[in-house]
Short mmCIF file of C-alpha atoms and ligand atoms in Angstrom, two decimals:
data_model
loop_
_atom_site.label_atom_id
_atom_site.label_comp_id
_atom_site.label_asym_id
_atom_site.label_seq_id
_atom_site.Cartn_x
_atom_site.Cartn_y
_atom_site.Cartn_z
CA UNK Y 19 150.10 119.17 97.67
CA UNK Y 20 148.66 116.15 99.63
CA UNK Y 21 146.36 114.07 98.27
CA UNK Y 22 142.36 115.80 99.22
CA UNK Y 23 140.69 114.01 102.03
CA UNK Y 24 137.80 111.62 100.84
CA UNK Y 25 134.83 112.85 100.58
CA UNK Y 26 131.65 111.65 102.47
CA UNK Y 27 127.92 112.62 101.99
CA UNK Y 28 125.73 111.65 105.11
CA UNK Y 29 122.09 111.39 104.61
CA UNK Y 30 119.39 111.91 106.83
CA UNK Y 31 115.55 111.86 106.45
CA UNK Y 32 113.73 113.78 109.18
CA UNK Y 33 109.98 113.66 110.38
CA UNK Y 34 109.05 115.71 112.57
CA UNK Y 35 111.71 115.38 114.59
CA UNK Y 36 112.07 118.66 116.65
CA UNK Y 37 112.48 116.92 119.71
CA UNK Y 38 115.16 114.39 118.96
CA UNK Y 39 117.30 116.51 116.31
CA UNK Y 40 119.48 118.90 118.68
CA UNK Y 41 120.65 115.77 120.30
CA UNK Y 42 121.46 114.38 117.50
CA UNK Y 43 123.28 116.67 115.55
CA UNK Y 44 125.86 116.72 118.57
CA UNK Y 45 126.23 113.00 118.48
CA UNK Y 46 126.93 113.12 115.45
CA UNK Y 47 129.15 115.87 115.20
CA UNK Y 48 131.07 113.93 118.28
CA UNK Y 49 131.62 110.73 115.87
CA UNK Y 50 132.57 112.57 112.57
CA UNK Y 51 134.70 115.52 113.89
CA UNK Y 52 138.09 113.50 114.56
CA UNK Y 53 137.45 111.21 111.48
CA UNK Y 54 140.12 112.28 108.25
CA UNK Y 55 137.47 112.84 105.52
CA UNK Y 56 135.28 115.80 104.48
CA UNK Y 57 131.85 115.66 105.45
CA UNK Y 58 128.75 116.93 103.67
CA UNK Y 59 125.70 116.21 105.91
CA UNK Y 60 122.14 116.17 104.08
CA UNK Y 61 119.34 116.49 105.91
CA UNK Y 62 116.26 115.62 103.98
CA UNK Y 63 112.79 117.46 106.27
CA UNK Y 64 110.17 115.05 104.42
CA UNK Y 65 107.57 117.83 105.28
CA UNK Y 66 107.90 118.25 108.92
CA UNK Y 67 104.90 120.56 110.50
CA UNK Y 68 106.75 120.80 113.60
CA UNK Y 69 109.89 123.50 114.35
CA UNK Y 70 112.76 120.84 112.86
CA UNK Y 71 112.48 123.43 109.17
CA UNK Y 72 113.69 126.27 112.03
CA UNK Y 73 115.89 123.85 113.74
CA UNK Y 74 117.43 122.91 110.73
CA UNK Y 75 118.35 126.41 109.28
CA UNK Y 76 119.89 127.11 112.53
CA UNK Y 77 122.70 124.03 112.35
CA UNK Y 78 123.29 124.82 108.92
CA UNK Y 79 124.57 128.07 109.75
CA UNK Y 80 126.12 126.92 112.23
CA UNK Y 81 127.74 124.28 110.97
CA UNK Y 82 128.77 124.91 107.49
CA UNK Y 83 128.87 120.91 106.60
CA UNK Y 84 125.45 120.92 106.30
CA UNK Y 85 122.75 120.88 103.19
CA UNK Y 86 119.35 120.88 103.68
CA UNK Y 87 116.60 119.66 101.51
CA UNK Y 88 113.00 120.01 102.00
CA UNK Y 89 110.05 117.85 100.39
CA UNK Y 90 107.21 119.95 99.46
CA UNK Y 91 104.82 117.38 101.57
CA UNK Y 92 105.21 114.45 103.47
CA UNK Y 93 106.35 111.87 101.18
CA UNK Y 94 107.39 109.27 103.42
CA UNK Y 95 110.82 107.78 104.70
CA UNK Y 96 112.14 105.75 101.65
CA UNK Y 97 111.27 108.83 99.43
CA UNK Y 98 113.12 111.09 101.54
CA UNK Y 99 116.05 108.53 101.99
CA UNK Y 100 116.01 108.31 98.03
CA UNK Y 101 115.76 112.39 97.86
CA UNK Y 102 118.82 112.71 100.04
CA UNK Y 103 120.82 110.03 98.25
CA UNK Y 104 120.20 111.74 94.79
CA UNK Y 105 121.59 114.64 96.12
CA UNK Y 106 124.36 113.36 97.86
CA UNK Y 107 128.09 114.00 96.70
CA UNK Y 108 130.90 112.24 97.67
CA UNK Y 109 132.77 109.05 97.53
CA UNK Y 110 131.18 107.26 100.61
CA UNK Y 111 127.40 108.10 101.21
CA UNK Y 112 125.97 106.79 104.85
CA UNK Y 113 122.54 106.80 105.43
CA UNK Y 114 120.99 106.74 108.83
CA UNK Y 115 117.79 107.87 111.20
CA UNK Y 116 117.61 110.76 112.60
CA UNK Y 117 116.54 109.80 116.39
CA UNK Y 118 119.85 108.45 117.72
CA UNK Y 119 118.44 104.65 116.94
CA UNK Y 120 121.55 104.50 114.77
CA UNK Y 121 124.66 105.31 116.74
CA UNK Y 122 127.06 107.49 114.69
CA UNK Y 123 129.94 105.53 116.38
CA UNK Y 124 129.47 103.09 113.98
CA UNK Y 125 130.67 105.54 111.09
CA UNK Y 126 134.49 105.26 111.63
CA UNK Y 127 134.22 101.51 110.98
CA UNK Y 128 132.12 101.60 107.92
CA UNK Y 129 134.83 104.10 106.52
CA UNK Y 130 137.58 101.71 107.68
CA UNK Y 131 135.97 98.95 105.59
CA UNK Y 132 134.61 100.78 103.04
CA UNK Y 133 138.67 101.59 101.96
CA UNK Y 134 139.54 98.24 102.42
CA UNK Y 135 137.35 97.70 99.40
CA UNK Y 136 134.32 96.64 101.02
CA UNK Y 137 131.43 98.36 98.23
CA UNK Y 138 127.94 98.36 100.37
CA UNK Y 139 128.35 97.99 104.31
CA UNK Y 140 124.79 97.02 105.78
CA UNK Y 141 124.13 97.24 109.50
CA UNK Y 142 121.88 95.16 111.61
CA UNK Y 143 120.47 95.18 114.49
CA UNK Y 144 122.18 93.22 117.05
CA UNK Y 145 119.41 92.22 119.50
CA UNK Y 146 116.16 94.09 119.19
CA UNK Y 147 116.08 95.03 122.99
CA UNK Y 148 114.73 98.62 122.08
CA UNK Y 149 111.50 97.50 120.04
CA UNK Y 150 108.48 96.98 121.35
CA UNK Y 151 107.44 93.07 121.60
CA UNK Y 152 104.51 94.10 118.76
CA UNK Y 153 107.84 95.99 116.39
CA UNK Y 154 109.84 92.79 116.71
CA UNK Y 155 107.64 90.23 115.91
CA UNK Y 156 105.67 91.93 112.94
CA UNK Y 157 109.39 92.65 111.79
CA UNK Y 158 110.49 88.84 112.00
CA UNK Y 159 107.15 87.86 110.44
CA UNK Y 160 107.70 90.27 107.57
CA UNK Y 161 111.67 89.10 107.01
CA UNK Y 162 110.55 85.68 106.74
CA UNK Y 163 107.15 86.11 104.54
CA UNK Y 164 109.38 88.38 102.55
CA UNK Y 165 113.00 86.10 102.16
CA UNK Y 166 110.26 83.04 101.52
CA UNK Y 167 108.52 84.48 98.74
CA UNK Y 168 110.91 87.26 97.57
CA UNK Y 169 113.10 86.61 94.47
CA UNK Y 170 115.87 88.92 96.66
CA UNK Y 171 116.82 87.67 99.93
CA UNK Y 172 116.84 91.04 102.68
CA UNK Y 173 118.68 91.04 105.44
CA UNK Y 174 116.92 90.33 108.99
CA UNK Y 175 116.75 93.30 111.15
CA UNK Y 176 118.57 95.04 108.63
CA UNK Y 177 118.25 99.21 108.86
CA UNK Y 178 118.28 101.87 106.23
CA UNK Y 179 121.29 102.81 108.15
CA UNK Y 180 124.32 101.84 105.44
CA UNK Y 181 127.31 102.61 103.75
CA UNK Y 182 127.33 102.64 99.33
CA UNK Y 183 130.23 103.48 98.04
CA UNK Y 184 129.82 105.62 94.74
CA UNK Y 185 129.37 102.95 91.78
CA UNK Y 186 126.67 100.71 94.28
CA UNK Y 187 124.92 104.65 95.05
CA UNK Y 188 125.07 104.92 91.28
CA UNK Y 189 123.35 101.90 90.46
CA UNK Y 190 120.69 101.95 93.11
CA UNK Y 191 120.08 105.54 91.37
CA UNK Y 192 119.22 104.32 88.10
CA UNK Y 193 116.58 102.22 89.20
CA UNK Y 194 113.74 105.03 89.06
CA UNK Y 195 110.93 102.51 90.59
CA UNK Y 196 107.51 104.44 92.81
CA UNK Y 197 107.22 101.99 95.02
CA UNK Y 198 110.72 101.76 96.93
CA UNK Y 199 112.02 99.24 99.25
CA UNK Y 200 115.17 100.31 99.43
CA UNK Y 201 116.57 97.36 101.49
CA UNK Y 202 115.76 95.11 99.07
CA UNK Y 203 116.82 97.35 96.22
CA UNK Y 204 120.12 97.31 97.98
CA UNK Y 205 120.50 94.00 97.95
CA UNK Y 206 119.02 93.45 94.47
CA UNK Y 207 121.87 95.30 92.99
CA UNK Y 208 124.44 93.05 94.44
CA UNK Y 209 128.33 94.46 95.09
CA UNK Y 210 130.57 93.22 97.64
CA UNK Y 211 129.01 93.14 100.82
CA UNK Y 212 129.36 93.07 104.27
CA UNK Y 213 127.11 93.43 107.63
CA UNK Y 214 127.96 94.91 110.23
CA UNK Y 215 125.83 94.38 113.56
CA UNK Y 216 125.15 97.03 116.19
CA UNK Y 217 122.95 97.68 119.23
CA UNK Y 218 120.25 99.40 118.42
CA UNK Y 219 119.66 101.96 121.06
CA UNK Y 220 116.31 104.14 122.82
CA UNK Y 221 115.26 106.74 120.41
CA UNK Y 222 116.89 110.17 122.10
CA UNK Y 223 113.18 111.95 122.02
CA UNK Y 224 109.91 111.97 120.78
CA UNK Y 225 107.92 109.38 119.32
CA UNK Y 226 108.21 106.68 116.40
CA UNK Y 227 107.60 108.25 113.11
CA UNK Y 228 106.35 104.90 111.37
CA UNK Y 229 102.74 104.46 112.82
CA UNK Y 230 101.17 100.89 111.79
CA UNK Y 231 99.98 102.25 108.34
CA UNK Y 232 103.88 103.79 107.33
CA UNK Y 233 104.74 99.81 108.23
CA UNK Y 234 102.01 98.01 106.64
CA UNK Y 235 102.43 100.63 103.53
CA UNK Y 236 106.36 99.04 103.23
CA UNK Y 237 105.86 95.40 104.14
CA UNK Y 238 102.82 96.01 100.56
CA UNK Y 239 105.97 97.51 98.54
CA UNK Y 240 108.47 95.37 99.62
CA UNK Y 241 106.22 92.25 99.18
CA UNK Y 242 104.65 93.11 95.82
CA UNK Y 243 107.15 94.72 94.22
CA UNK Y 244 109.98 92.10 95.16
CA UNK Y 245 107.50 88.91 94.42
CA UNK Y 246 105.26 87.55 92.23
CA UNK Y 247 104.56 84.54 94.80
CA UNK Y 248 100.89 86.43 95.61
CA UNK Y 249 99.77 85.21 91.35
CA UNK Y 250 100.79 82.16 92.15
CA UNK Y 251 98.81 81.44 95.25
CA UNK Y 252 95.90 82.06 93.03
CA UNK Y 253 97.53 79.75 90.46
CA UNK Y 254 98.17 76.76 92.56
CA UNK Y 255 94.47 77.36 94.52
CA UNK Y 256 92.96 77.32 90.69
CA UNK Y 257 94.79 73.32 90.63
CA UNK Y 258 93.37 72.51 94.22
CA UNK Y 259 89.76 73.32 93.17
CA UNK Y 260 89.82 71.44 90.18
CA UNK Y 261 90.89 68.72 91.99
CA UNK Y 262 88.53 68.64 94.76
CA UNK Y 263 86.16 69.09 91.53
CA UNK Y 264 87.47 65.66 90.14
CA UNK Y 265 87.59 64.20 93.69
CA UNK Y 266 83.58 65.15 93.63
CA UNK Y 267 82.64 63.65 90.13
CA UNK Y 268 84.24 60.25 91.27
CA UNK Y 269 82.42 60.30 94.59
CA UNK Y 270 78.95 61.18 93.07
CA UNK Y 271 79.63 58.76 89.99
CA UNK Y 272 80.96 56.19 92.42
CA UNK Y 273 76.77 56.29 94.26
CA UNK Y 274 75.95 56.05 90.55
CA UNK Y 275 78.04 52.84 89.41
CA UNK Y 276 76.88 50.83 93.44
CA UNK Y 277 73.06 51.82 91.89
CA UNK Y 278 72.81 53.96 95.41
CA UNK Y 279 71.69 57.26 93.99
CA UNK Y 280 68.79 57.79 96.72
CA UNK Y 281 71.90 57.57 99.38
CA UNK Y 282 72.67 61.48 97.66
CA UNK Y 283 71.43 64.20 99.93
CA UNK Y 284 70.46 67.23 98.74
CA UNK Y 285 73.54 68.87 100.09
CA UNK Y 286 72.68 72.48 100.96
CA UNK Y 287 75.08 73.27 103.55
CA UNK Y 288 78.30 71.42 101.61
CA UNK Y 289 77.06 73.87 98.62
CA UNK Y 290 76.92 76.95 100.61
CA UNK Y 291 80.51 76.08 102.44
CA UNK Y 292 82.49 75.26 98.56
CA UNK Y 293 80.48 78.33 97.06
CA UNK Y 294 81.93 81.00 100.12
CA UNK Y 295 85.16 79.45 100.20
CA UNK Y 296 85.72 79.44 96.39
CA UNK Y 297 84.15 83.11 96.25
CA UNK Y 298 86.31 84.63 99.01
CA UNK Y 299 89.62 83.14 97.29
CA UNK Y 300 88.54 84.62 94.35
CA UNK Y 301 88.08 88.10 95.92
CA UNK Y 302 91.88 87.35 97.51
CA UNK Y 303 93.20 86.77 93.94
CA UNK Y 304 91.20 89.57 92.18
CA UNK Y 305 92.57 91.74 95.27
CA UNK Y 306 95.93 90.59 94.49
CA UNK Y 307 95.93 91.41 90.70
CA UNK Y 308 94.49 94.95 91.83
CA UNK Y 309 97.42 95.56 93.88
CA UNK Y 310 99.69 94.37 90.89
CA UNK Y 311 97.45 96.12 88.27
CA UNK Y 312 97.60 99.41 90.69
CA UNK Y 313 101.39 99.59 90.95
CA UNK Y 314 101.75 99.08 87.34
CA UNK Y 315 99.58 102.30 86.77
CA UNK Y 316 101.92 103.92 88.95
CA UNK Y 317 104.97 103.23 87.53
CA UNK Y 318 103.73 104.11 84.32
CA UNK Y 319 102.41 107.39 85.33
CA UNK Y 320 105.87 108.03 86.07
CA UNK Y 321 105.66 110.27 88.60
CA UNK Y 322 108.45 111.51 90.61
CA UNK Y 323 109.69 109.80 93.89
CA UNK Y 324 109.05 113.03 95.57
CA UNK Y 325 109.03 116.69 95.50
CA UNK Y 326 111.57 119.19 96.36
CA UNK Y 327 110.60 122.51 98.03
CA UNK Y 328 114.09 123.85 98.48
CA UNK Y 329 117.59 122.28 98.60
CA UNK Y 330 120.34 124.65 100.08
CA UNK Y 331 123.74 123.29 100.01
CA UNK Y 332 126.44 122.98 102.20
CA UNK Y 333 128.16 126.84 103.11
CA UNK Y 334 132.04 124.84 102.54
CA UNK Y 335 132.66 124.78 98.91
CA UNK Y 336 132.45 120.82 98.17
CA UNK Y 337 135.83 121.02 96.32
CA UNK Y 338 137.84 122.67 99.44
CA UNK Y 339 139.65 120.04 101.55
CA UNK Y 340 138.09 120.27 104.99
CA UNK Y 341 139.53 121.12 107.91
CA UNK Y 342 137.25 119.01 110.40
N1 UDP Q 402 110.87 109.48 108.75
C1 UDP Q 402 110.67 110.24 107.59
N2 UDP Q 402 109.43 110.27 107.03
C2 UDP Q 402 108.38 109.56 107.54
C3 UDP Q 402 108.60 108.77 108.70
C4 UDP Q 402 109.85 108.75 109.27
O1 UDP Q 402 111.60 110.87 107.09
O2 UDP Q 402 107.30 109.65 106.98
C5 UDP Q 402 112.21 109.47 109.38
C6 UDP Q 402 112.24 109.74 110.88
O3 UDP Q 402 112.32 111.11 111.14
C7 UDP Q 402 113.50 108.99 111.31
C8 UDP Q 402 113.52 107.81 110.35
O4 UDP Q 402 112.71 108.17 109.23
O5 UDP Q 402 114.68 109.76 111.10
C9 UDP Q 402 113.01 106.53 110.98
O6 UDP Q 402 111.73 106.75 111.53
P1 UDP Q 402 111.32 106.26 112.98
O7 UDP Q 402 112.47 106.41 113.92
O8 UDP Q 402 110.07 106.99 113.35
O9 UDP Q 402 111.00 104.74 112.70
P2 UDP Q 402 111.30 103.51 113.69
O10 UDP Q 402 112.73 103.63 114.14
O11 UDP Q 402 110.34 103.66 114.81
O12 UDP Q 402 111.05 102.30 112.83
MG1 MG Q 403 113.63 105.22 114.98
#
């Protein structure tokens, strides 16, 4: 008998993606047909209110690679990444978006390296042509507040579009933390690496699923739960104050040793500027130690990562070879 074709899980979140998903489905089916290994595709509907639940039952029966999971709500992208990678079987799991914005093509080559021994294959985008100016600059700002303070360095204009082999997939599964980052989880866990770059392309249809509060939500979890830099701030303002304290005792004393005291003005406005400065750092620090204090009351409710409605697997027996 020869030796059963490697077996690859492909995950992919959807949003309300109706519009784009059709399209995609074909491109994809375009790049994975001619490759030798048997496919499972997972898409993960992270509570879609538009048609891509219908959409989605019709390509899984009519292509019997597919599994589809649904989240009883909208839980978010990284929660739907992670519900699609807990489910996913296989040797080689891929993760990618579901607009076109990561171009299937790539596939083959993360396979090739991924069998030459290559554990985690990370992608990045090439040159940002596609974003908007506002996209690419809050993303630089965010790679380089977040490789500055971080304790894990993440990969610039790195995508949740990625290749774990099975132990890496393993490991990032263990790690059972609420507030997910997964690109820095990825590279947390460590495993031979390596990056490959692409051109990011047009989204096929519809419109950008990650509004301004989806990004500033993941630049909080990324940046708190990756750093403690944000305690120190408070830390090393705490030593500046005192100091500018000391700095003040020797200036006053210093009127007091010359015998100058009249030359002391009743010093209203200097009073007023230390007392709103030192009061709004303080609010920044308490606000800080809320956001820690918050996630920890998070984590310990232990809550799941999300919620699934229904998970229907593939129609092709995993354990049959394929003959894609
Ligand atoms: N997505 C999701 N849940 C969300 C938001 C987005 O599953 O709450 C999916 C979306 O359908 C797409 C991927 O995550 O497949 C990336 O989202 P999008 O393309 O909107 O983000 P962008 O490329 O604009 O950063
Ligand atoms: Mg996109």
């Amino acid at each position: 008998m020869p030796e059963p074709l490697p077996r690859v899980g492909i995950v992919i979140p959807l949003y309300n993606e109706e519009e784009a998903l059709p399209g995609f489905h074909r491109m994809l089916c375009q790049s994975i047909d001619a490759l030798p290994y048997r496919f499972t595709i997972y898409y993960v509907n992270d509570g879609s209110t538009d048609a891509t639940a219908r959409l989605l039952e019709e390509i899984r029966a009519a292509d019997e690679r597919v599994s589809v999971l649904e989240l009883s709500r909208n839980f978010g992208h990284q929660a739907a990444l992670t519900a699609g990678l807990d489910a996913a079987e296989g040797d080689y799991v891929i993760s990618m978006d579901g607009d076109g914005q990561h171009p299937p093509e790539l596939i083959g080559e993360m396979l090739r390296l991924a069998e030459s021994g290559v554990e985690i294959v990370l992608t990045q985008r090439a040159e940002a042509g596609s974003l908007s100016p506002f996209k690419r600059r809050s993303a630089g700002l965010f790679y380089s507040l977040i490789n500055r303070i971080g304790e894990t360095q993440v990969l610039p204009g790195g995508a949740d579009f990625r290749l774990l082999a099975r132990k890496p997939l393993e490991a990032l599964k263990s790690m059972p933390e609420y507030h997910r980052f997964l690109r820095g989880m990825v590279s947390w866990i460590g495993f031979r690496t390596v990056i490959l770059p692409y051109r990011q392309p047009e989204r096929l249809a519809g419109k950008s699923k990650y509004g301004l509060r989806k990004m500033l939500r993941l630049a909080r979890d990324a940046v708190f739960s990756f750093s403690l830099v944000p305690l120190y701030i408070g830390l090393s303002m705490g030593v500046l104050m005192l100091f500018l304290a000391f700095l003040e005792v020797i200036y006053v004393l210093s009127f007091w040793v010359t015998g100058n005291q009249a030359g002391l003005e009743p010093g209203w406005s200097s009073l007023m500027f230390v007392l709103l400065v030192v009061s709004g750092i303080l609010m920044i620090l308490l606000g800080f130690i809320g956001v820690y204090t918050g996630f920890i009351f998070q984590e310990v409710k232990g809550r799941p990562v999300y919620i699934l409605r229904k998970s229907e697997p593939a129609r092709r027996p995993e354990s049959e070879p394929g003959e894609q």
